[in-house]
Short mmCIF file of C-alpha atoms in Angstrom, two decimals:
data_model
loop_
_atom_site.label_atom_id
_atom_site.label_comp_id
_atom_site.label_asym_id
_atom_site.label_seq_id
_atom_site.Cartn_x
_atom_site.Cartn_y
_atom_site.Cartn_z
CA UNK O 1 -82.07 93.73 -85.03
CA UNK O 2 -80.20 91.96 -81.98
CA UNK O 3 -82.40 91.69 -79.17
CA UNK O 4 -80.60 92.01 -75.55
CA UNK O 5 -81.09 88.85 -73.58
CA UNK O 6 -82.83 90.02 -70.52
CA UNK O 7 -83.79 87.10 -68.08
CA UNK O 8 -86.56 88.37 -66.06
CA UNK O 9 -88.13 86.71 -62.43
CA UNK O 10 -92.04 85.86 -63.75
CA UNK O 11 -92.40 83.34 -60.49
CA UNK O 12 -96.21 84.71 -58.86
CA UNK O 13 -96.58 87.28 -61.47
CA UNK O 14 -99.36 87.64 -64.28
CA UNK O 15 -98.73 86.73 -67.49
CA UNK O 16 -102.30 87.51 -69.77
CA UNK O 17 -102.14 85.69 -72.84
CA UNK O 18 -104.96 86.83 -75.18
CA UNK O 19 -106.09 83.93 -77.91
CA UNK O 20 -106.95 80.37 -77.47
CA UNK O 21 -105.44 78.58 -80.19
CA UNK O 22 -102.32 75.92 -80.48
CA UNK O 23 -99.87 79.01 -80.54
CA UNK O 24 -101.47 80.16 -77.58
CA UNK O 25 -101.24 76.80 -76.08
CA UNK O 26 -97.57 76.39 -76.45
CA UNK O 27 -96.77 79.87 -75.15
CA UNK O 28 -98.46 78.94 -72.25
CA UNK O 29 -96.83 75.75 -72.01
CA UNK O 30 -93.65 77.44 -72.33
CA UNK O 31 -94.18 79.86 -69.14
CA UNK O 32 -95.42 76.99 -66.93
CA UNK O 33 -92.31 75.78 -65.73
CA UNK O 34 -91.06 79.51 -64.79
CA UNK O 35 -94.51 79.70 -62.55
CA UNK O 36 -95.80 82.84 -63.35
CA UNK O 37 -99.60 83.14 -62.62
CA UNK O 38 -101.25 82.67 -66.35
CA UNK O 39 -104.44 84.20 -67.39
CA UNK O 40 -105.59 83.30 -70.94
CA UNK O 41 -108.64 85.38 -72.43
CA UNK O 42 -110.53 83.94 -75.47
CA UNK O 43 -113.68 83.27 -76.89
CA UNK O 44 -112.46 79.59 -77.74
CA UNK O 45 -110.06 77.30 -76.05
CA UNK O 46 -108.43 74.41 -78.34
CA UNK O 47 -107.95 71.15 -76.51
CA UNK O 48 -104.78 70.89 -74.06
CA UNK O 49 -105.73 74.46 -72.41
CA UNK O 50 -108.23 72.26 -70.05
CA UNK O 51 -105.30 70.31 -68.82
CA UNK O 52 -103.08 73.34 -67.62
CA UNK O 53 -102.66 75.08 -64.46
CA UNK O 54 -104.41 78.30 -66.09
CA UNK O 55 -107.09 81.08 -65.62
CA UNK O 56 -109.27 80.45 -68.92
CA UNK O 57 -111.67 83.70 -69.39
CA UNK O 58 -114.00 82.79 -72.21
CA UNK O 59 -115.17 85.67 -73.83
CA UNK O 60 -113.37 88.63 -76.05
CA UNK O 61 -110.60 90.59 -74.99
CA UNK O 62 -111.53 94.25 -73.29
CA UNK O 63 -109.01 97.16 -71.96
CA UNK O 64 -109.37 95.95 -68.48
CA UNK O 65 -108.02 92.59 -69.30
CA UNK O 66 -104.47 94.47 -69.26
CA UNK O 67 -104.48 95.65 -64.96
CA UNK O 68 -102.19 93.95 -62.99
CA UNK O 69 -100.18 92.35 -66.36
CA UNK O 70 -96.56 92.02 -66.09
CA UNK O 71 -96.81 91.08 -69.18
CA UNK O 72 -98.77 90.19 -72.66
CA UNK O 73 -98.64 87.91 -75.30
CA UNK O 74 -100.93 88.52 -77.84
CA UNK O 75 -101.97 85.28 -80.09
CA UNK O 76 -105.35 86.62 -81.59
CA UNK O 77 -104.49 86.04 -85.54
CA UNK O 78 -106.57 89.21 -85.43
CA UNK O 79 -104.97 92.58 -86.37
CA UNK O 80 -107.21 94.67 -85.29
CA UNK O 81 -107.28 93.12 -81.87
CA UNK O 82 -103.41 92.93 -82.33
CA UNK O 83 -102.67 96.40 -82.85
CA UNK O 84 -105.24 97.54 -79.73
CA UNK O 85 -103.22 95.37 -77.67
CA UNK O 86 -99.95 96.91 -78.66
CA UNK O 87 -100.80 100.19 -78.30
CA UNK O 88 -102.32 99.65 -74.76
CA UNK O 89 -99.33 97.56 -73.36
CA UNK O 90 -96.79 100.47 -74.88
CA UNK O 91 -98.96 103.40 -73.28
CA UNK O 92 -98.85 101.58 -70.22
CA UNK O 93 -95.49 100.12 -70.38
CA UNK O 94 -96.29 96.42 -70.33
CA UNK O 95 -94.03 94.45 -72.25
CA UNK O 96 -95.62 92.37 -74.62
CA UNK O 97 -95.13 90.12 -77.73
CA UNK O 98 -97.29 89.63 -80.50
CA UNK O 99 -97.14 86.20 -82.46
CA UNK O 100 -95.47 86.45 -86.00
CA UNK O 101 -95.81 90.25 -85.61
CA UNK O 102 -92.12 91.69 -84.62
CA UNK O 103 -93.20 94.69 -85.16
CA UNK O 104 -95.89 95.09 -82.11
CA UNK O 105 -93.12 93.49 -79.88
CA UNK O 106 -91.33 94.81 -77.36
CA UNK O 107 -89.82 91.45 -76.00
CA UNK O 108 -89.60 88.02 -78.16
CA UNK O 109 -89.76 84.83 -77.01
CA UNK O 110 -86.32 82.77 -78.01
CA UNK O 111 -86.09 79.21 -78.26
CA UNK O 112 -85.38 78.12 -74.82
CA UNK O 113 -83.45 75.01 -73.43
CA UNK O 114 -83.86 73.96 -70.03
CA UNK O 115 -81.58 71.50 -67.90
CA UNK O 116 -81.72 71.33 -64.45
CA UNK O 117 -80.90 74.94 -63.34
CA UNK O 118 -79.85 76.28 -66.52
CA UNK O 119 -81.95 77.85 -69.01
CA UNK O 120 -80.64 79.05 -71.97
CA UNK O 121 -82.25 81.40 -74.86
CA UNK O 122 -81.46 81.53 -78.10
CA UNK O 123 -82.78 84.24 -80.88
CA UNK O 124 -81.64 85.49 -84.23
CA UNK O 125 -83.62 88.46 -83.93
CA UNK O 126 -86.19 87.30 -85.92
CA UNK O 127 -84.57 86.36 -88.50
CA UNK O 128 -84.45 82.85 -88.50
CA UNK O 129 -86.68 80.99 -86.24
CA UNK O 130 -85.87 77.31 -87.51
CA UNK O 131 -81.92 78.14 -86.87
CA UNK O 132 -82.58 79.00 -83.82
CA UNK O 133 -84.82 75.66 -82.66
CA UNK O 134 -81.83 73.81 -84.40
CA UNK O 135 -79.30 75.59 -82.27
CA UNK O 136 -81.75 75.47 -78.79
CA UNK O 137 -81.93 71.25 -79.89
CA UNK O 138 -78.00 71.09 -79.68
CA UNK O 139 -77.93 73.07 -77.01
CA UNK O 140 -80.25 70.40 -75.27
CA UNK O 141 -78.19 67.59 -76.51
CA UNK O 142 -75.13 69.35 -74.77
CA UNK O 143 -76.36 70.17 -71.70
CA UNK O 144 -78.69 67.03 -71.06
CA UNK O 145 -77.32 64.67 -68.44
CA UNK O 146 -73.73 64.69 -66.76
CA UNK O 147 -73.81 68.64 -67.28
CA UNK O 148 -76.88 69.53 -65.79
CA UNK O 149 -76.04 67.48 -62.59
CA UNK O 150 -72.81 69.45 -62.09
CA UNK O 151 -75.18 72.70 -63.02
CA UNK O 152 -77.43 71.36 -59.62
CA UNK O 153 -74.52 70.43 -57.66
CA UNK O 154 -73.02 73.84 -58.24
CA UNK O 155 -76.44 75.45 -57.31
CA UNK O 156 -76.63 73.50 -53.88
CA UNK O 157 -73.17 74.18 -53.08
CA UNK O 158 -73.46 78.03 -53.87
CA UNK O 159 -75.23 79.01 -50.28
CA UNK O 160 -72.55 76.93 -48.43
CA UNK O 161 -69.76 78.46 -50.52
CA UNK O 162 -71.27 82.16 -50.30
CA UNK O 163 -71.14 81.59 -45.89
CA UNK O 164 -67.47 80.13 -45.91
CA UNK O 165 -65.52 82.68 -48.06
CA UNK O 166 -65.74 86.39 -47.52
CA UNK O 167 -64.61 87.64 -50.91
CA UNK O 168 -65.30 87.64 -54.09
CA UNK O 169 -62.68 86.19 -55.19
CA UNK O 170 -62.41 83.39 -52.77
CA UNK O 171 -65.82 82.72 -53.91
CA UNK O 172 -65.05 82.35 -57.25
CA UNK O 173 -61.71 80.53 -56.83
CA UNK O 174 -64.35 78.08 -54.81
CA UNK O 175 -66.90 77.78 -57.42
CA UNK O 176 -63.63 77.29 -59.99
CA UNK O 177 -62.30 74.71 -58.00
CA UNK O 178 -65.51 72.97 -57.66
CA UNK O 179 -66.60 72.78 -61.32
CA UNK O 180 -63.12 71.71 -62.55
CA UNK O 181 -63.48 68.56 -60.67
CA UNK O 182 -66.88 67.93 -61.42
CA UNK O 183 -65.54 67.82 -65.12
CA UNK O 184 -62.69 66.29 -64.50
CA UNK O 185 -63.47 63.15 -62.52
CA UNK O 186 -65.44 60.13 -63.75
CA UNK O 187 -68.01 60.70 -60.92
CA UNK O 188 -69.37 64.15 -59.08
CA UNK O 189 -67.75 64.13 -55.75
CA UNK O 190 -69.27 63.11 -52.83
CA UNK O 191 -69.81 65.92 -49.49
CA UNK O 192 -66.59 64.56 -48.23
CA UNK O 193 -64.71 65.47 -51.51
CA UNK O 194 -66.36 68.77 -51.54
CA UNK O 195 -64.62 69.67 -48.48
CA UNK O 196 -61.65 68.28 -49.24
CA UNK O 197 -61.81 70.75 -52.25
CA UNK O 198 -63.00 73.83 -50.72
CA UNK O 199 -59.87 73.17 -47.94
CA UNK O 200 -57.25 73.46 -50.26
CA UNK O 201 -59.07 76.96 -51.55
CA UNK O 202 -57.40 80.49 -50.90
CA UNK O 203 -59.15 83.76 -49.98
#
């Protein structure tokens, strides 16, 4: 199955991750840069958990662990516990993934790559996990230095661009403009340069 690629704002918003082992860990470690508000439920924490940002509840999962979730990941190693936790989350319409179970998933987690203000996720659906880490670790390679600086400069020139040109399509003849000499010159240009460019650009 192809899964849509749906990139979601998680920034203040609780994300209840039920287990306390190294899969658990990484999930967790995964979300932290996106900073939701992480609440991890288990009887048992494996070391690195104390280091995090986190909301460590030690004791079993209940029912009432699920209010307020925007959404669950569920990394008991338990089936029973799994399968309670699925059919909560789809009765109350809380997205949530269950580790190495596609099947009680209603969103997966890809194999992200992160670069300045890009993010990029990768998935084969499942089928292949280990293509898709290979894939996210070229992806990385690609879009590591020069290319996510012209990704930030882009981003801080965006607000200015979006006040001096009225249309669309000014806009994006801007933005066009913009990135073409970022990737064409040996050097980003300077604020000077950038007006120079955005001059020369038609409504």
């Amino acid at each position: 199955m192809a899964y849509f690629p749906f990139f979601s704002d998680v920034s203040g918003k609780l994300c209840l991750i039920v287990g306390g082992g190294k899969v658990a860990l990484r999930k967790a470690e995964k979300l932290l840069p996106f900073q939701p508000k992480i609440r991890v439920v288990s009887p048992e924490f494996c070391k690195g958990f104390e280091q995090l940002p986190v909301e460590l509840i030690r004791r079993e999962f209940r029912d009432s662990d699920l209010e307020g979730a925007f959404m669950v990941i569920s990394a008991t190693g338990n089936e029973t516990v799994s399968r309670q936790i699925f059919r909560l989350c789809s009765d109350r319409r809380i997205p949530v993934n269950t580790v190495d179970d596609k099947e009680k998933c209603s969103f997966i987690f890809p194999a992200l790559v992160q670069a300045g203000c890009v993010t990029a996720g990768i998935s084969t659906g499942g089928a292949s996990p280990v293509f898709a880490r290979y894939l996210a670790e070229k992806s990385r390679e690609i879009l590591s230095g020069r290319l996510a600086d012209i990704g930030m400069l882009l981003a801080e020139q965006r607000p200015r661009i979006l006040e001096r040109f009225s249309t669309e399509a000014g806009r994006r003849s801007a933005m066009e403009a913009l990135l073409d000499r970022c990737l064409s010159g040996e050097e980003l240009p300077d604020l000077r340069q950038i007006e120079a460019i955005l001059e020369e650009v038609e409504e």
